[in-house]
mmCIF file of C-alpha atoms and ligand atoms in Angstrom:
data_model
loop_
_atom_site.group_PDB
_atom_site.id
_atom_site.type_symbol
_atom_site.label_atom_id
_atom_site.label_comp_id
_atom_site.label_asym_id
_atom_site.label_seq_id
_atom_site.Cartn_x
_atom_site.Cartn_y
_atom_site.Cartn_z
ATOM 1 C CA MET A 270 9.264 -24.399 0.534
ATOM 2 C CA THR A 271 9.821 -20.625 0.078
ATOM 3 C CA ALA A 272 11.028 -19.101 3.350
ATOM 4 C CA PRO A 273 9.053 -16.083 4.611
ATOM 5 C CA VAL A 274 10.898 -12.781 4.295
ATOM 6 C CA ASN A 275 10.479 -9.617 6.320
ATOM 7 C CA LEU A 276 9.909 -6.317 4.566
ATOM 8 C CA TYR A 277 7.848 -3.959 6.698
ATOM 9 C CA ASP A 278 9.570 -4.322 10.104
ATOM 10 C CA ASN A 279 12.906 -3.683 8.401
ATOM 11 C CA VAL A 280 11.995 -0.646 6.341
ATOM 12 C CA TYR A 281 9.755 1.049 8.936
ATOM 13 C CA ALA A 282 12.144 0.537 11.868
ATOM 14 C CA ASP A 283 15.063 1.810 9.771
ATOM 15 C CA PHE A 284 13.027 4.403 7.822
ATOM 16 C CA ALA A 285 15.391 7.363 8.235
ATOM 17 C CA SER A 286 18.693 5.509 7.662
ATOM 18 C CA ASP A 287 20.906 6.668 4.790
ATOM 19 C CA ALA A 288 20.493 3.329 3.014
ATOM 20 C CA GLU A 289 16.670 3.302 3.204
ATOM 21 C CA ARG A 290 16.433 6.926 2.060
ATOM 22 C CA ALA A 291 18.760 6.252 -0.879
ATOM 23 C CA VAL A 292 16.853 3.093 -1.863
ATOM 24 C CA ARG A 293 13.524 4.972 -1.843
ATOM 25 C CA ARG A 294 14.925 7.880 -3.868
ATOM 26 C CA GLU A 295 16.376 5.529 -6.479
ATOM 27 C CA ALA A 296 13.310 3.269 -6.595
ATOM 28 C CA TYR A 297 10.570 5.930 -6.707
ATOM 29 C CA GLY A 298 12.218 9.122 -7.977
ATOM 30 C CA GLU A 299 10.521 11.200 -5.281
ATOM 31 C CA ASP A 300 10.712 9.774 -1.768
ATOM 32 C CA LEU A 301 7.235 9.803 -0.201
ATOM 33 C CA GLY A 302 8.268 7.261 2.422
ATOM 34 C CA GLN A 303 6.331 4.626 0.521
ATOM 35 C CA SER A 304 6.906 0.883 0.627
ATOM 36 C CA SER A 305 4.827 -0.220 -2.326
ATOM 37 C CA TRP A 306 4.459 0.365 -6.087
ATOM 38 C CA LEU A 307 3.341 3.971 -5.606
ATOM 39 C CA THR A 308 4.839 7.076 -7.199
ATOM 40 C CA VAL A 309 4.017 10.656 -6.261
ATOM 41 C CA GLU A 310 2.107 11.321 -9.522
ATOM 42 C CA GLU A 311 -0.055 8.288 -8.877
ATOM 43 C CA TRP A 312 -0.718 9.281 -5.238
ATOM 44 C CA LEU A 313 -1.802 12.822 -6.129
ATOM 45 C CA GLY A 314 -3.931 11.434 -8.974
ATOM 46 C CA PHE A 315 -5.700 9.119 -6.508
ATOM 47 C CA ALA A 316 -6.281 12.068 -4.146
ATOM 48 C CA ASP A 317 -7.826 14.068 -7.001
ATOM 49 C CA GLN A 318 -10.193 11.232 -7.890
ATOM 50 C CA LEU A 319 -11.313 11.159 -4.255
ATOM 51 C CA GLY A 320 -11.715 14.942 -4.031
ATOM 52 C CA ALA A 321 -9.341 14.958 -1.047
ATOM 53 C CA GLY A 322 -8.958 18.738 -0.784
ATOM 54 C CA PRO A 323 -8.641 21.209 2.111
ATOM 55 C CA GLY A 324 -10.665 20.176 5.154
ATOM 56 C CA ALA A 325 -11.659 16.734 3.807
ATOM 57 C CA GLU A 326 -11.551 13.861 6.325
ATOM 58 C CA VAL A 327 -9.537 11.059 4.737
ATOM 59 C CA LEU A 328 -8.981 7.560 6.123
ATOM 60 C CA GLU A 329 -5.915 5.711 4.866
ATOM 61 C CA VAL A 330 -6.011 1.950 5.431
ATOM 62 C CA GLY A 331 -2.540 0.362 5.558
ATOM 63 C CA SER A 332 -0.732 3.679 5.971
ATOM 64 C CA GLY A 333 2.678 1.991 6.374
ATOM 65 C CA SER A 334 5.455 4.386 7.419
ATOM 66 C CA GLY A 335 2.985 7.299 7.319
ATOM 67 C CA GLY A 336 5.003 9.011 4.590
ATOM 68 C CA PRO A 337 2.248 9.091 1.933
ATOM 69 C CA ALA A 338 -0.386 10.260 4.490
ATOM 70 C CA VAL A 339 1.842 13.048 5.801
ATOM 71 C CA TYR A 340 2.634 14.118 2.235
ATOM 72 C CA LEU A 341 -1.074 14.181 1.356
ATOM 73 C CA ALA A 342 -2.015 16.236 4.416
ATOM 74 C CA ALA A 343 0.730 18.750 3.600
ATOM 75 C CA ALA A 344 0.107 18.882 -0.169
ATOM 76 C CA ARG A 345 -3.701 18.998 -0.152
ATOM 77 C CA GLY A 346 -4.631 20.466 3.240
ATOM 78 C CA CYS A 347 -6.864 17.523 4.178
ATOM 79 C CA ARG A 348 -7.033 15.728 7.528
ATOM 80 C CA VAL A 349 -5.726 12.145 7.371
ATOM 81 C CA THR A 350 -6.304 9.255 9.759
ATOM 82 C CA GLY A 351 -3.925 6.381 9.037
ATOM 83 C CA VAL A 352 -4.323 2.830 10.326
ATOM 84 C CA ASP A 353 -1.758 0.065 10.019
ATOM 85 C CA LEU A 354 -1.040 -3.221 11.741
ATOM 86 C CA ASN A 355 2.681 -2.504 11.988
ATOM 87 C CA GLU A 356 3.643 -0.675 15.190
ATOM 88 C CA HIS A 357 7.017 0.462 13.789
ATOM 89 C CA GLY A 358 5.107 2.096 10.924
ATOM 90 C CA VAL A 359 2.651 3.852 13.268
ATOM 91 C CA ARG A 360 5.443 5.086 15.536
ATOM 92 C CA ASN A 361 7.348 6.394 12.533
ATOM 93 C CA ALA A 362 4.215 8.045 11.123
ATOM 94 C CA ARG A 363 3.551 10.013 14.318
ATOM 95 C CA ALA A 364 7.160 11.266 14.469
ATOM 96 C CA LEU A 365 7.129 12.160 10.771
ATOM 97 C CA ALA A 366 3.869 14.133 11.097
ATOM 98 C CA GLU A 367 5.389 16.064 13.996
ATOM 99 C CA SER A 368 8.586 16.825 12.078
ATOM 100 C CA LYS A 369 6.673 17.979 8.952
ATOM 101 C CA GLY A 370 4.317 20.219 10.951
ATOM 102 C CA VAL A 371 1.074 18.333 10.172
ATOM 103 C CA ALA A 372 0.530 16.576 13.510
ATOM 104 C CA GLN A 373 -2.644 18.647 14.099
ATOM 105 C CA ARG A 374 -4.223 17.293 10.897
ATOM 106 C CA THR A 375 -3.108 13.667 11.098
ATOM 107 C CA ARG A 376 -3.499 10.759 13.486
ATOM 108 C CA PHE A 377 -2.155 7.231 13.257
ATOM 109 C CA GLU A 378 -3.418 4.118 15.020
ATOM 110 C CA ALA A 379 -2.084 0.560 15.205
ATOM 111 C CA VAL A 380 -5.174 -1.363 14.130
ATOM 112 C CA ASP A 381 -5.922 -4.634 12.337
ATOM 113 C CA ALA A 382 -7.948 -3.402 9.360
ATOM 114 C CA SER A 383 -9.445 -6.845 8.723
ATOM 115 C CA ARG A 384 -11.769 -6.102 11.659
ATOM 116 C CA PRO A 385 -14.387 -3.328 11.973
ATOM 117 C CA LEU A 386 -12.492 -0.051 12.399
ATOM 118 C CA PRO A 387 -12.960 1.942 15.628
ATOM 119 C CA PHE A 388 -14.543 5.019 14.032
ATOM 120 C CA ALA A 389 -18.127 6.323 13.949
ATOM 121 C CA ASP A 390 -20.510 5.806 11.017
ATOM 122 C CA GLY A 391 -20.234 8.514 8.352
ATOM 123 C CA SER A 392 -17.035 10.032 9.742
ATOM 124 C CA PHE A 393 -14.970 10.227 6.514
ATOM 125 C CA ASP A 394 -15.263 11.917 3.120
ATOM 126 C CA ALA A 395 -12.826 9.457 1.536
ATOM 127 C CA VAL A 396 -11.117 6.137 2.165
ATOM 128 C CA ILE A 397 -7.847 5.391 0.387
ATOM 129 C CA SER A 398 -5.692 2.287 0.526
ATOM 130 C CA ASN A 399 -2.591 1.718 -1.555
ATOM 131 C CA ASP A 400 -1.230 -1.820 -2.030
ATOM 132 C CA ALA A 401 -2.440 -2.931 1.401
ATOM 133 C CA MET A 402 -5.779 -4.599 0.583
ATOM 134 C CA CYS A 403 -4.037 -7.786 -0.611
ATOM 135 C CA HIS A 404 -2.726 -8.289 2.951
ATOM 136 C CA ILE A 405 -6.084 -7.792 4.686
ATOM 137 C CA ALA A 406 -8.408 -10.750 5.271
ATOM 138 C CA ASN A 407 -12.247 -10.627 5.114
ATOM 139 C CA ARG A 408 -12.386 -8.281 2.101
ATOM 140 C CA ALA A 409 -16.173 -8.341 1.630
ATOM 141 C CA ALA A 410 -16.718 -7.384 5.282
ATOM 142 C CA VAL A 411 -13.913 -4.805 5.141
ATOM 143 C CA LEU A 412 -15.608 -3.067 2.188
ATOM 144 C CA ARG A 413 -18.949 -3.051 4.027
ATOM 145 C CA ASP A 414 -17.180 -1.393 6.956
ATOM 146 C CA TRP A 415 -15.633 1.261 4.671
ATOM 147 C CA HIS A 416 -19.152 1.933 3.325
ATOM 148 C CA ARG A 417 -20.383 2.431 6.904
ATOM 149 C CA LEU A 418 -17.497 4.849 7.658
ATOM 150 C CA LEU A 419 -18.120 7.073 4.617
ATOM 151 C CA LYS A 420 -20.472 10.046 4.501
ATOM 152 C CA PRO A 421 -23.178 9.880 1.811
ATOM 153 C CA GLY A 422 -21.497 10.707 -1.515
ATOM 154 C CA GLY A 423 -18.085 9.742 -0.070
ATOM 155 C CA ARG A 424 -15.574 7.887 -2.213
ATOM 156 C CA ALA A 425 -13.220 4.943 -1.726
ATOM 157 C CA LEU A 426 -10.153 4.044 -3.763
ATOM 158 C CA PHE A 427 -7.921 1.031 -3.317
ATOM 159 C CA THR A 428 -5.251 -0.660 -5.388
ATOM 160 C CA ASP A 429 -4.887 -4.411 -5.665
ATOM 161 C CA ALA A 430 -1.766 -5.865 -7.281
ATOM 162 C CA MET A 431 -2.910 -9.487 -6.860
ATOM 163 C CA VAL A 432 -5.439 -9.834 -9.663
ATOM 164 C CA VAL A 433 -4.655 -13.067 -11.487
ATOM 165 C CA THR A 434 -4.797 -12.252 -15.202
ATOM 166 C CA GLY A 435 -2.691 -15.097 -16.603
ATOM 167 C CA PRO A 436 -1.088 -18.410 -15.752
ATOM 168 C CA VAL A 437 0.969 -18.315 -12.526
ATOM 169 C CA SER A 438 2.849 -21.318 -11.144
ATOM 170 C CA HIS A 439 2.738 -22.453 -7.530
ATOM 171 C CA GLU A 440 6.420 -21.457 -7.121
ATOM 172 C CA GLU A 441 5.667 -17.947 -8.392
ATOM 173 C CA LEU A 442 2.667 -17.643 -6.082
ATOM 174 C CA ALA A 443 4.860 -18.742 -3.148
ATOM 175 C CA VAL A 444 7.605 -16.200 -3.903
ATOM 176 C CA ARG A 445 5.087 -13.423 -4.605
ATOM 177 C CA SER A 446 3.433 -14.031 -1.230
ATOM 178 C CA SER A 447 6.608 -14.588 0.819
ATOM 179 C CA ILE A 448 6.233 -11.415 2.900
ATOM 180 C CA GLY A 449 3.016 -12.214 4.773
ATOM 181 C CA PHE A 450 -0.716 -12.875 4.260
ATOM 182 C CA TYR A 451 -1.856 -12.385 0.645
ATOM 183 C CA LEU A 452 -5.192 -12.771 -1.097
ATOM 184 C CA PHE A 453 -5.129 -13.433 -4.856
ATOM 185 C CA VAL A 454 -8.377 -12.736 -6.721
ATOM 186 C CA PRO A 455 -9.737 -13.392 -10.218
ATOM 187 C CA PRO A 456 -10.680 -10.466 -12.507
ATOM 188 C CA ASP A 457 -14.047 -8.860 -11.575
ATOM 189 C CA ALA A 458 -14.005 -10.135 -7.966
ATOM 190 C CA ASN A 459 -13.223 -6.702 -6.501
ATOM 191 C CA GLU A 460 -15.968 -5.029 -8.569
ATOM 192 C CA ALA A 461 -18.451 -7.647 -7.336
ATOM 193 C CA MET A 462 -17.453 -7.190 -3.680
ATOM 194 C CA LEU A 463 -17.672 -3.381 -3.974
ATOM 195 C CA CYS A 464 -21.201 -3.664 -5.403
ATOM 196 C CA GLU A 465 -22.244 -6.141 -2.711
ATOM 197 C CA ALA A 466 -20.956 -3.696 -0.075
ATOM 198 C CA GLY A 467 -23.295 -1.016 -1.464
ATOM 199 C CA PHE A 468 -20.845 0.981 -3.611
ATOM 200 C CA THR A 469 -21.186 2.165 -7.194
ATOM 201 C CA VAL A 470 -17.959 1.432 -9.086
ATOM 202 C CA LEU A 471 -16.922 4.633 -10.892
ATOM 203 C CA ALA A 472 -13.638 3.565 -12.516
ATOM 204 C CA VAL A 473 -11.161 0.705 -12.716
ATOM 205 C CA GLN A 474 -7.695 1.740 -13.841
ATOM 206 C CA ASP A 475 -4.907 -0.640 -14.866
ATOM 207 C CA VAL A 476 -1.843 0.531 -12.902
ATOM 208 C CA THR A 477 0.296 -2.581 -13.438
ATOM 209 C CA GLY A 478 2.992 -0.529 -15.199
ATOM 210 C CA ASN A 479 4.044 1.171 -11.955
ATOM 211 C CA ALA A 480 4.496 -2.191 -10.218
ATOM 212 C CA ALA A 481 6.727 -3.440 -13.035
ATOM 213 C CA GLU A 482 8.874 -0.299 -13.100
ATOM 214 C CA VAL A 483 9.165 0.212 -9.358
ATOM 215 C CA ALA A 484 9.997 -3.469 -8.715
ATOM 216 C CA SER A 485 12.846 -3.287 -11.195
ATOM 217 C CA ARG A 486 14.229 0.016 -9.861
ATOM 218 C CA TRP A 487 13.803 -1.124 -6.219
ATOM 219 C CA HIS A 488 15.719 -4.337 -6.959
ATOM 220 C CA ALA A 489 18.573 -2.389 -8.607
ATOM 221 C CA ALA A 490 18.676 0.168 -5.771
ATOM 222 C CA ARG A 491 18.863 -2.556 -3.101
ATOM 223 C CA ALA A 492 21.677 -4.241 -5.033
ATOM 224 C CA ARG A 493 23.614 -0.937 -5.027
ATOM 225 C CA HIS A 494 23.175 -0.600 -1.232
ATOM 226 C CA ARG A 495 23.689 -4.296 -0.563
ATOM 227 C CA ALA A 496 26.362 -3.988 2.136
ATOM 228 C CA ALA A 497 24.313 -1.684 4.397
ATOM 229 C CA LEU A 498 21.124 -3.695 3.891
ATOM 230 C CA VAL A 499 22.746 -7.083 4.526
ATOM 231 C CA ALA A 500 24.304 -5.693 7.718
ATOM 232 C CA ARG A 501 20.804 -4.844 8.945
ATOM 233 C CA GLU A 502 18.545 -7.595 7.617
ATOM 234 C CA GLY A 503 20.971 -10.488 7.028
ATOM 235 C CA GLU A 504 21.980 -12.294 3.852
ATOM 236 C CA ALA A 505 19.004 -14.691 3.684
ATOM 237 C CA ASN A 506 16.393 -11.938 4.034
ATOM 238 C CA PHE A 507 18.234 -9.720 1.540
ATOM 239 C CA GLU A 508 18.247 -12.492 -1.077
ATOM 240 C CA GLY A 509 14.625 -13.383 -0.300
ATOM 241 C CA LEU A 510 13.504 -9.800 -0.930
ATOM 242 C CA GLN A 511 15.527 -9.592 -4.141
ATOM 243 C CA ARG A 512 13.837 -12.808 -5.341
ATOM 244 C CA PHE A 513 10.454 -11.316 -4.410
ATOM 245 C CA LEU A 514 11.153 -8.111 -6.409
ATOM 246 C CA ARG A 515 12.334 -10.068 -9.486
ATOM 247 C CA CYS A 516 9.147 -12.121 -9.304
ATOM 248 C CA VAL A 517 6.923 -9.001 -9.080
ATOM 249 C CA HIS A 518 8.691 -7.520 -12.095
ATOM 250 C CA ALA A 519 8.314 -10.632 -14.258
ATOM 251 C CA LEU A 520 4.667 -11.255 -13.357
ATOM 252 C CA SER A 521 3.760 -7.589 -13.919
ATOM 253 C CA VAL A 522 5.627 -7.112 -17.200
ATOM 254 C CA GLU A 523 4.030 -10.261 -18.566
ATOM 255 C CA ARG A 524 0.629 -9.113 -17.224
ATOM 256 C CA ARG A 525 0.073 -12.456 -15.515
ATOM 257 C CA LEU A 526 -0.566 -10.672 -12.220
ATOM 258 C CA SER A 527 -2.131 -7.229 -12.616
ATOM 259 C CA ARG A 528 -2.494 -4.195 -10.382
ATOM 260 C CA PHE A 529 -5.728 -2.212 -10.613
ATOM 261 C CA ALA A 530 -7.013 0.919 -8.872
ATOM 262 C CA TYR A 531 -10.729 0.747 -7.980
ATOM 263 C CA LEU A 532 -12.662 3.985 -7.466
ATOM 264 C CA ALA A 533 -16.121 3.653 -5.914
ATOM 265 C CA GLU A 534 -18.792 5.908 -4.413
ATOM 266 C CA LYS A 535 -21.384 5.598 -1.664
ATOM 267 C CA SER A 536 -24.690 6.995 -2.919
ATOM 268 C CA ALA A 537 -25.574 10.477 -1.701
HETATM 269 C C1 SAM B 56 2.705 -2.592 0.623
HETATM 270 S S1 SAM B 56 2.570 -1.805 2.199
HETATM 271 C C2 SAM B 56 1.823 -0.298 1.710
HETATM 272 C C3 SAM B 56 2.041 0.814 2.692
HETATM 273 C C4 SAM B 56 1.597 2.196 2.162
HETATM 274 N N1 SAM B 56 0.213 2.215 1.785
HETATM 275 C C5 SAM B 56 2.471 2.581 0.980
HETATM 276 O O1 SAM B 56 1.960 2.701 -0.139
HETATM 277 O O2 SAM B 56 3.688 2.759 1.197
HETATM 278 C C6 SAM B 56 1.219 -2.698 2.940
HETATM 279 C C7 SAM B 56 0.885 -2.247 4.366
HETATM 280 O O3 SAM B 56 -0.268 -2.961 4.832
HETATM 281 C C8 SAM B 56 -0.097 -3.165 6.235
HETATM 282 N N2 SAM B 56 -1.004 -4.233 6.673
HETATM 283 C C9 SAM B 56 -0.918 -5.554 6.431
HETATM 284 N N3 SAM B 56 -1.932 -6.223 6.998
HETATM 285 C C10 SAM B 56 -2.692 -5.285 7.626
HETATM 286 C C11 SAM B 56 -3.905 -5.335 8.397
HETATM 287 N N4 SAM B 56 -4.533 -6.495 8.631
HETATM 288 N N5 SAM B 56 -4.395 -4.181 8.890
HETATM 289 C C12 SAM B 56 -3.761 -2.994 8.667
HETATM 290 N N6 SAM B 56 -2.635 -2.888 7.916
HETATM 291 C C13 SAM B 56 -2.113 -4.015 7.420
HETATM 292 C C14 SAM B 56 1.375 -3.500 6.362
HETATM 293 O O4 SAM B 56 1.846 -3.350 7.688
HETATM 294 C C15 SAM B 56 1.986 -2.507 5.386
HETATM 295 O O5 SAM B 56 2.319 -1.307 6.034
#
């Protein structure tokens, strides 16, 4: 059996350490504080598709360390509410927003996003979620809740790196899902669930290339900072995460598991 490995507690609790900063810089080019397959170009492109400009109310589901949300609030002048299950991530996000001077336009809550979110109907212009949806159960109900939270004409965008587009063995599935709950879906399932939730699907973009590239660079960066990382997370977890990153790279390059970005709109 593949042993579970811990990613998020480690990177969020140790977010500002020299090793974590160096790994992010080497893996992503520009360090947004992300813990995913996201680069800054991709993040700003998603924000543009959502129309997340000055004054817009944006909800980020699975906001992780808070780095991408804080960056978005600073770069685009929008207000961002981030929710994440991980308390280290939420704590880090609040401190980061304070240190970057955007605490007035951001808020972060520790919430399980598989349940109805504690916000009023029609309170957001946009919902964004990067590489978190695969970890969240009850997807059909979650999308109905996002629809409820959006204003008429509001947009939602989420990425899903777990779309099964080729043959994948049970060992590969086990390694790929060794860091927590994962939902794997067949092609077209997300489009169908968005439609059932009341959305119009505007675009589906294949963003598998970023997962392949980032996984490879992240693996190499962690290998370069091995000593510091092993001292923190232990040998077994270090090797488990390296195995996970090699698996993501292989499955993505061979397009057996694909990552898509789904852009959808609530009718005006
Ligand atoms: C791959 S990380 C992405 C974080 C961030 N969006 C980024 O791009 O760096 C996935 C995030 O989903 C969060 N998550 C997992 N299950 C969740 C749930 N049920 N509700 C809210 N967040 C959840 C994890 O704690 C983690 O921060």
